[in-house]
mmCIF file of C-alpha atoms in Angstrom:
data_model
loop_
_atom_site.group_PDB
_atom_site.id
_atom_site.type_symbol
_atom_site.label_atom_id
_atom_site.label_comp_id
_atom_site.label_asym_id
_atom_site.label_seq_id
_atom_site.Cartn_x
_atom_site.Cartn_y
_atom_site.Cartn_z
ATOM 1 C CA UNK A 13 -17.146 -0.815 -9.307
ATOM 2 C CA UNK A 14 -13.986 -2.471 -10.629
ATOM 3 C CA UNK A 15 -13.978 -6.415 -9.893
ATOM 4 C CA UNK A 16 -11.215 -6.576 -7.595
ATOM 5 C CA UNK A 17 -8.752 -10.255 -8.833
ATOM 6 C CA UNK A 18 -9.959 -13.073 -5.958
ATOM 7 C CA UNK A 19 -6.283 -14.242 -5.740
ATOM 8 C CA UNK A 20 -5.090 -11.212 -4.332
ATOM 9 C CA UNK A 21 -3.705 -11.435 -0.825
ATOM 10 C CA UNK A 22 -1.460 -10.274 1.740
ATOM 11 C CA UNK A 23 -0.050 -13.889 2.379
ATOM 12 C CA UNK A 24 2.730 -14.695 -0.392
ATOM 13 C CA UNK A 25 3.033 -18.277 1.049
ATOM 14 C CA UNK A 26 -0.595 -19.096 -0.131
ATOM 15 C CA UNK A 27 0.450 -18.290 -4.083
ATOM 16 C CA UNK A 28 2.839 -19.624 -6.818
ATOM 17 C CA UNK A 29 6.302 -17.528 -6.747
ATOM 18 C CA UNK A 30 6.186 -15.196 -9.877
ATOM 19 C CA UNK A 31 8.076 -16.038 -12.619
ATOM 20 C CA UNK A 32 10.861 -14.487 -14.299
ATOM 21 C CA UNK A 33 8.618 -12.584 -16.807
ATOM 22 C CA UNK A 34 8.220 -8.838 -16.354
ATOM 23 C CA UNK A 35 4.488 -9.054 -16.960
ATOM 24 C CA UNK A 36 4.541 -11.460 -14.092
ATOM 25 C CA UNK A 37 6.373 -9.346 -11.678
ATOM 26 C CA UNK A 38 4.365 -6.441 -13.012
ATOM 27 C CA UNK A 39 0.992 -8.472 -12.141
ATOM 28 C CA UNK A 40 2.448 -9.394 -8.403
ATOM 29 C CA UNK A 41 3.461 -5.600 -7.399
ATOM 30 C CA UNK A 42 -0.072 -4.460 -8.590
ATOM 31 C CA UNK A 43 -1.676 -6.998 -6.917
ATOM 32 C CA UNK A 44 0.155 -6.990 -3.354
ATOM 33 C CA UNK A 45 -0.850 -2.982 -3.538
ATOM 34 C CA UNK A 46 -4.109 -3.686 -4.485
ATOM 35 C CA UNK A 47 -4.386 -6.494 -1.201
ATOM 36 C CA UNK A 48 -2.570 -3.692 0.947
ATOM 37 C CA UNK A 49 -5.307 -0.892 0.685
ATOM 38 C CA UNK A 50 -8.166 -3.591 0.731
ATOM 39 C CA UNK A 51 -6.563 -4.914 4.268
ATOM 40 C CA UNK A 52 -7.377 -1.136 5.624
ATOM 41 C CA UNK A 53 -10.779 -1.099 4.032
ATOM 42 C CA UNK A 54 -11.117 -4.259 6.020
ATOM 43 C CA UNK A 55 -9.809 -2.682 9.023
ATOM 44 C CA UNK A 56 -12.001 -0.043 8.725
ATOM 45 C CA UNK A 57 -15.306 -1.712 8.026
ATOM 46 C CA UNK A 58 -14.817 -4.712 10.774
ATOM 47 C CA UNK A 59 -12.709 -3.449 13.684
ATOM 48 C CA UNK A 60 -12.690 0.165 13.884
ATOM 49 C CA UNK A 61 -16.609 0.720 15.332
ATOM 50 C CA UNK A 62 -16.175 4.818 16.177
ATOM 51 C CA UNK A 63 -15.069 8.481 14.695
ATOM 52 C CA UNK A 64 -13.624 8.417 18.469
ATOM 53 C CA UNK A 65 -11.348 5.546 17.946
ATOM 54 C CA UNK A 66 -10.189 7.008 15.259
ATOM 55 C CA UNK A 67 -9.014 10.302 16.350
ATOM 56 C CA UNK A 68 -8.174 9.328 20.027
ATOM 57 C CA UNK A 69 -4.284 10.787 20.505
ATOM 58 C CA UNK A 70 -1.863 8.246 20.461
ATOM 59 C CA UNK A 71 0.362 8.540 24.295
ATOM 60 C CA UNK A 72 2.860 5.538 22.490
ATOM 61 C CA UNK A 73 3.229 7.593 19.487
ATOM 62 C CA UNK A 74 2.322 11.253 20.351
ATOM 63 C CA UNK A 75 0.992 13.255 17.811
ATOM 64 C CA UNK A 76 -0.363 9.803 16.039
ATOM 65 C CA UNK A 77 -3.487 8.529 15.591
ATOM 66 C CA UNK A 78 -5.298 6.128 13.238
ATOM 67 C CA UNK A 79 -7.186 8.343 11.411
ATOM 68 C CA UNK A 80 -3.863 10.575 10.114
ATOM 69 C CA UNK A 81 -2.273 7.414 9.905
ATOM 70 C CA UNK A 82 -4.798 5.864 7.054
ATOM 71 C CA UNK A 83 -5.056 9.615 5.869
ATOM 72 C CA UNK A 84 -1.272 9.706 5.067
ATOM 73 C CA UNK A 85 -1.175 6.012 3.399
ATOM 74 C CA UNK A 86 -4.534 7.297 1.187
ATOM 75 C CA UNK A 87 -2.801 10.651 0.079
ATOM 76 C CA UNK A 88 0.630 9.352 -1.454
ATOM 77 C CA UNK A 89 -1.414 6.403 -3.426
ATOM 78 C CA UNK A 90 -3.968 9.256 -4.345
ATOM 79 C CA UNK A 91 -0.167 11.049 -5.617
ATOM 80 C CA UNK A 92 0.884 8.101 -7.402
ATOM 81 C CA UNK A 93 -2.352 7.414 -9.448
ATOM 82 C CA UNK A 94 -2.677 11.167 -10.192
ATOM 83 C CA UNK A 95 -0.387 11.742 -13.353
ATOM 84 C CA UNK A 96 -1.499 8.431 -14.428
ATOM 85 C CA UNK A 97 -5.424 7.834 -14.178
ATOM 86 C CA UNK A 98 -7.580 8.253 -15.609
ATOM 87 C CA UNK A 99 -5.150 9.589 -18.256
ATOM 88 C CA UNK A 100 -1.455 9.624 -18.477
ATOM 89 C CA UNK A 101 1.193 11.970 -20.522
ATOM 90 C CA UNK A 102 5.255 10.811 -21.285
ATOM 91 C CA UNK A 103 6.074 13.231 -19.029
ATOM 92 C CA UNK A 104 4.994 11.604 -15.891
ATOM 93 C CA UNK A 105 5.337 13.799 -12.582
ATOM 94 C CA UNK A 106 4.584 12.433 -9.023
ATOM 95 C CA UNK A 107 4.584 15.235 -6.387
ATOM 96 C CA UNK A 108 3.913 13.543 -2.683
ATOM 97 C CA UNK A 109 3.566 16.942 -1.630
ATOM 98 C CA UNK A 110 0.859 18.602 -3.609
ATOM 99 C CA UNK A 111 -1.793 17.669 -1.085
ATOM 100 C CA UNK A 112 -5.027 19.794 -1.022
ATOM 101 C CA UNK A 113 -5.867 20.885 2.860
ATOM 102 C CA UNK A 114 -9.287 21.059 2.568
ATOM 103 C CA UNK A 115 -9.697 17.531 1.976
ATOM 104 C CA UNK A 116 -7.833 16.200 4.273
ATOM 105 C CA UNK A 117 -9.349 16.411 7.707
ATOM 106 C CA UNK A 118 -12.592 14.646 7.218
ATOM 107 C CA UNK A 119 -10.737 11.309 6.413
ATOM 108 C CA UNK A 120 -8.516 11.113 9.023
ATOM 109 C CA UNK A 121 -12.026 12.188 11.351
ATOM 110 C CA UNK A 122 -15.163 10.148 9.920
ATOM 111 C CA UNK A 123 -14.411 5.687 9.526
ATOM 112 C CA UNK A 124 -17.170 6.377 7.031
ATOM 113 C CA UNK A 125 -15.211 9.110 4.834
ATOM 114 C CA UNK A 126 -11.813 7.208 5.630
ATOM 115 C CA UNK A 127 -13.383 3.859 4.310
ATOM 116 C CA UNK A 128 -14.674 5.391 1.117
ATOM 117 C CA UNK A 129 -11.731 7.067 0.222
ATOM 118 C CA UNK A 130 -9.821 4.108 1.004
ATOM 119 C CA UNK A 131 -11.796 2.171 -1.513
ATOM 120 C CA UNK A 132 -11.682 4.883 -4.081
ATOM 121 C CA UNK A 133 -7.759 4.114 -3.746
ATOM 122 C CA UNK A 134 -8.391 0.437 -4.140
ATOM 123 C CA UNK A 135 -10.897 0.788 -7.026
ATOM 124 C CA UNK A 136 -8.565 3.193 -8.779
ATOM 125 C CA UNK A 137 -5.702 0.871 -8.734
ATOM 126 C CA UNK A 138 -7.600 -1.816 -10.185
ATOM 127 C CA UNK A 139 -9.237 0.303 -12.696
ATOM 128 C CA UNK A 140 -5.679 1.609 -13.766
ATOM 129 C CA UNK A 141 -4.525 -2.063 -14.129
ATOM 130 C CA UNK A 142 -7.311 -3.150 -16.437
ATOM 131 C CA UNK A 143 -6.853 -0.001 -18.148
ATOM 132 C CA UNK A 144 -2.776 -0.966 -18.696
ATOM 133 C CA UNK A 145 -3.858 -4.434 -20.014
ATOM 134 C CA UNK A 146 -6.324 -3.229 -22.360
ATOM 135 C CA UNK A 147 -3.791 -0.932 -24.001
ATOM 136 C CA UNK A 148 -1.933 -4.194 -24.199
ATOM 137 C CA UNK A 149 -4.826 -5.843 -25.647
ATOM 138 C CA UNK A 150 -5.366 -3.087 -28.306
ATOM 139 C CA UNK A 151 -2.006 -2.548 -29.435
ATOM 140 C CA UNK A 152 -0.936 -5.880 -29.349
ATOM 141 C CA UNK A 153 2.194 -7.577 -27.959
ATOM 142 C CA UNK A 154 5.648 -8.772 -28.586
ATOM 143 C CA UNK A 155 8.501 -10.108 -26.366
ATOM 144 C CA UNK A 156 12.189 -9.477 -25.822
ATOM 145 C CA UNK A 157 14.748 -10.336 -23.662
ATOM 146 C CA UNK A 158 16.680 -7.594 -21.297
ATOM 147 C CA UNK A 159 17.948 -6.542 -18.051
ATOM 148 C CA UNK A 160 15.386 -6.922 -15.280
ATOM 149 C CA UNK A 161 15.605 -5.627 -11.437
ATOM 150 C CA UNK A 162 18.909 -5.111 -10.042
ATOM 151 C CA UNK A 163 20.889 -6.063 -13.565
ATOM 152 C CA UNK A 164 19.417 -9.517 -13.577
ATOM 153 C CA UNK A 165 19.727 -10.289 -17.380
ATOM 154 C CA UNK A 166 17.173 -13.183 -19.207
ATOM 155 C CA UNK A 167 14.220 -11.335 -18.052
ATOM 156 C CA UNK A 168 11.776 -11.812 -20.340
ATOM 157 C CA UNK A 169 9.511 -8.433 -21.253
ATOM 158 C CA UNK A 170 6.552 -7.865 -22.305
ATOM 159 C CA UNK A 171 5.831 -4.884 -24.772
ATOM 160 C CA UNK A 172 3.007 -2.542 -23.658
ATOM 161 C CA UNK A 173 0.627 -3.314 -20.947
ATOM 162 C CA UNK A 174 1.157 -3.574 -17.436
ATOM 163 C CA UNK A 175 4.986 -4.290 -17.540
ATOM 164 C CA UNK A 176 5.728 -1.387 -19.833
ATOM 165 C CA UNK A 177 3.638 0.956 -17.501
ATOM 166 C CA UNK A 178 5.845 -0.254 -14.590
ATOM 167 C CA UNK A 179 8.486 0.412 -16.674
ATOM 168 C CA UNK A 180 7.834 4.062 -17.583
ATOM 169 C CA UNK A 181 10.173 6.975 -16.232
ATOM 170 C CA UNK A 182 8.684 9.369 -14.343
ATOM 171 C CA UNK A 183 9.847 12.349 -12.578
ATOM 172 C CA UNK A 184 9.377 12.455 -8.846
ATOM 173 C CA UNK A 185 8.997 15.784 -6.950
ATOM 174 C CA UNK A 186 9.441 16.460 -3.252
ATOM 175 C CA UNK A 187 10.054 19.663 -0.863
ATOM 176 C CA UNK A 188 12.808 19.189 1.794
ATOM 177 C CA UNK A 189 12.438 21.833 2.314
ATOM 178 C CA UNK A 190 14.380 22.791 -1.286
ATOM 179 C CA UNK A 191 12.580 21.587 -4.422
ATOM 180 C CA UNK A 192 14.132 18.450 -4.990
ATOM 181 C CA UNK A 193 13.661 16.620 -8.691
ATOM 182 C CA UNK A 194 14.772 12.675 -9.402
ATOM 183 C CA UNK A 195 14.266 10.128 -11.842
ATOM 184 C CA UNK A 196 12.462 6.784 -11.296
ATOM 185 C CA UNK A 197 9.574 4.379 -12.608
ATOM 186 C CA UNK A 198 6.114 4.175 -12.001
ATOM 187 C CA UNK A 199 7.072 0.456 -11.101
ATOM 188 C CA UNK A 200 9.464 1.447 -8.549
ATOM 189 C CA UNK A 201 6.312 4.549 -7.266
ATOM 190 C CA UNK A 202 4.370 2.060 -6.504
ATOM 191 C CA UNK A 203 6.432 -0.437 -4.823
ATOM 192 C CA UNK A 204 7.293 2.906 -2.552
ATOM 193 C CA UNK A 205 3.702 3.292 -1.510
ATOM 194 C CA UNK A 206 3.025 -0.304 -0.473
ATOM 195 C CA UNK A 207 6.574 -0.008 1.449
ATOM 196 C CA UNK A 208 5.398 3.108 2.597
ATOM 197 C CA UNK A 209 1.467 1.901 3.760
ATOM 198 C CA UNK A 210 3.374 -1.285 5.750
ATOM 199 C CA UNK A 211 5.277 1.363 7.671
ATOM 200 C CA UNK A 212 1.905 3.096 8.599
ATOM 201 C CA UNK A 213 -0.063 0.164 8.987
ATOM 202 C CA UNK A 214 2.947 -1.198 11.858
ATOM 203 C CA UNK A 215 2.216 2.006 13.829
ATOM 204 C CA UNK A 216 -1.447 2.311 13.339
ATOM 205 C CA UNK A 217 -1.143 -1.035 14.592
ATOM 206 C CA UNK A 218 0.458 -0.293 17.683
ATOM 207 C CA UNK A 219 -1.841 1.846 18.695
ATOM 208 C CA UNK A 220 -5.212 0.179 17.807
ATOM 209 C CA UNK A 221 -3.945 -3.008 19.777
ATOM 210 C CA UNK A 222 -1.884 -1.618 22.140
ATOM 211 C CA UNK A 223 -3.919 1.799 23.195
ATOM 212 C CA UNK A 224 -7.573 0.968 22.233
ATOM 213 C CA UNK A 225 -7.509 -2.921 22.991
ATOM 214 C CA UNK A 226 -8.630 -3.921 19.167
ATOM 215 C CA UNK A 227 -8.071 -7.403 17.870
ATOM 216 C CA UNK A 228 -6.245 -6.849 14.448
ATOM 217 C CA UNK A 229 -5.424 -9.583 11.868
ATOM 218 C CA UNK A 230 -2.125 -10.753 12.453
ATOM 219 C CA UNK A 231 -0.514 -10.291 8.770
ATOM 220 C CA UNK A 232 -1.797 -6.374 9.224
ATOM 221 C CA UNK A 233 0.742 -4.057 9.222
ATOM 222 C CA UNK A 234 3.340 -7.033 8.568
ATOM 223 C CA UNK A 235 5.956 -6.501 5.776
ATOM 224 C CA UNK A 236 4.935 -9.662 2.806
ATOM 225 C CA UNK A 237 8.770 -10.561 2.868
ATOM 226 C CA UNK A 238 8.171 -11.261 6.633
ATOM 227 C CA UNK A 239 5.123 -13.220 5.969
ATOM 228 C CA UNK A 240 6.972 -15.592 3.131
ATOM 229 C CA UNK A 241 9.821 -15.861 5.850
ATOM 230 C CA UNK A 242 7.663 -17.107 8.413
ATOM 231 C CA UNK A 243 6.061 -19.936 6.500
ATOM 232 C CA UNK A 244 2.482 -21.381 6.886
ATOM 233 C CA UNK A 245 3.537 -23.485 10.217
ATOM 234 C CA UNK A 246 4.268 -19.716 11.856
ATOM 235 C CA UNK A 247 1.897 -19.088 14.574
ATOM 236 C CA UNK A 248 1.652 -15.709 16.756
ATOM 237 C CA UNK A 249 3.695 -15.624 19.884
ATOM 238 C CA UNK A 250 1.879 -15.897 22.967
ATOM 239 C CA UNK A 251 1.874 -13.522 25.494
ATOM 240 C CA UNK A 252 1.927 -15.546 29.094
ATOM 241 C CA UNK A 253 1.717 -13.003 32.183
ATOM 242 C CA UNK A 254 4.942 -12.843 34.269
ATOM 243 C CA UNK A 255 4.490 -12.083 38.348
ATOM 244 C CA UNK A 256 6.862 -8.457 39.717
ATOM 245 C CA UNK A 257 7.841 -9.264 42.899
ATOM 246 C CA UNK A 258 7.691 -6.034 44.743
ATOM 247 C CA UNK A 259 10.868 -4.841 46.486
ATOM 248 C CA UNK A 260 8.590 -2.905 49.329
#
């Protein structure tokens, strides 16, 4: 299995701020997606003890439940990485949509299937990284100064590698119900499905502490930029009982 880099984590106030070179920034968005799918396999192996709990309807979010919540998270990541491991082409498409049916119920019905495919995700992301560096590695390297996100100019970048994989145009496919076709970077992919896994984590977190009573790490489902804001002195609120008084 791919060695997974220890200084990962969910909690941005625990690591140096990256720098302003593109392999850096390249290195941080990897990483934070990386920490994102490990927090689930976490989830999954420590707190989540039953198939039951994970396919119990949600009555906050009807329809919901944790299991099709994890599901959806795995399947766009499973999307992303699709075009581009093991092997990748210059014309890069990423299709959300093309999911296959028959796979899909199992991991949103067994913690043991959702757990394992969650950790193929992981492993697959890290694999794809080393695989980026190596290129790097192979082809050697060489530096030059241009735009970087949002127009910033004096970002330093880093030629081949990670950076330049983050960097690569891709085309992104979706059904709405038209075919729809648009330009982006696999940079910019994968910074959509770690968005995209906070917003399912929030509700899966809803209803694993607020329907099944589960006790749920507090940075879980918590957007990083939320975590940096709140600083290491943050603590969680406490919830102190208030009395009704009846009007009978």
């Amino acid at each position: 299995m791919p060695k997974q880099n220890p200084q990962a984590s969910l909690n941005h106030t625990l690591v140096a701020m990256p720098t302003r070179e593109q392999s850096d920034r390249a290195e941080a968005l990897l990483s934070l997606s990386i920490s994102l799918v490990d927090s689930a396999v976490d989830i999954l192996r420590d707190h989540i003890q039953s198939d039951d709990q994970l396919i119990q309807a949600s009555l906050l979010m009807p329809g919901g439940t944790l299991g099709k919540h994890f599901r959806h998270v795995i399947e766009s990541f499973r999307a992303f990485l699709l075009p581009l491991y093991p092997s990748s082409s210059s014309t890069s498409e990423i299709n959300y949509d093309a999911i296959l049916p028959s796979a899909r119920k199992p991991i949103a019905r067994s913690v043991k299937a959702c757990q394992v495919a969650m950790e193929s995700v992981r492993d697959d992301l890290i694999a794809w990284g080393d695989l980026c560096r190596s290129r790097s590695l192979s082809s050697g390297s060489a530096s030059e100064v241009a735009s970087g996100v949002a127009g910033q100019v004096g970002v330093s970048r880093e030629q081949g590698g990670l950076a330049s994989e983050m960097d690569k145009q891709v085309k992104v496919l979706a059904i709405t119900p038209t075919r729809q076709e648009m330009g982006s970077t696999v940079g910019r992919e994968l910074w959509y499905c770690s968005l995209h896994a906070i917003h399912h984590f929030s509700m899966l977190r809803t209803i694993a502490v607020h329907e099944l009573g589960l006790e749920l790490p507090v940075e879980f489902g918590t957007a990083p930029s939320t975590l940096l804001y709140r600083g290491l002195s943050w603590k969680p609120p406490t919830e102190k009982e208030t009395g009704v008084k009846s009007k009978l």
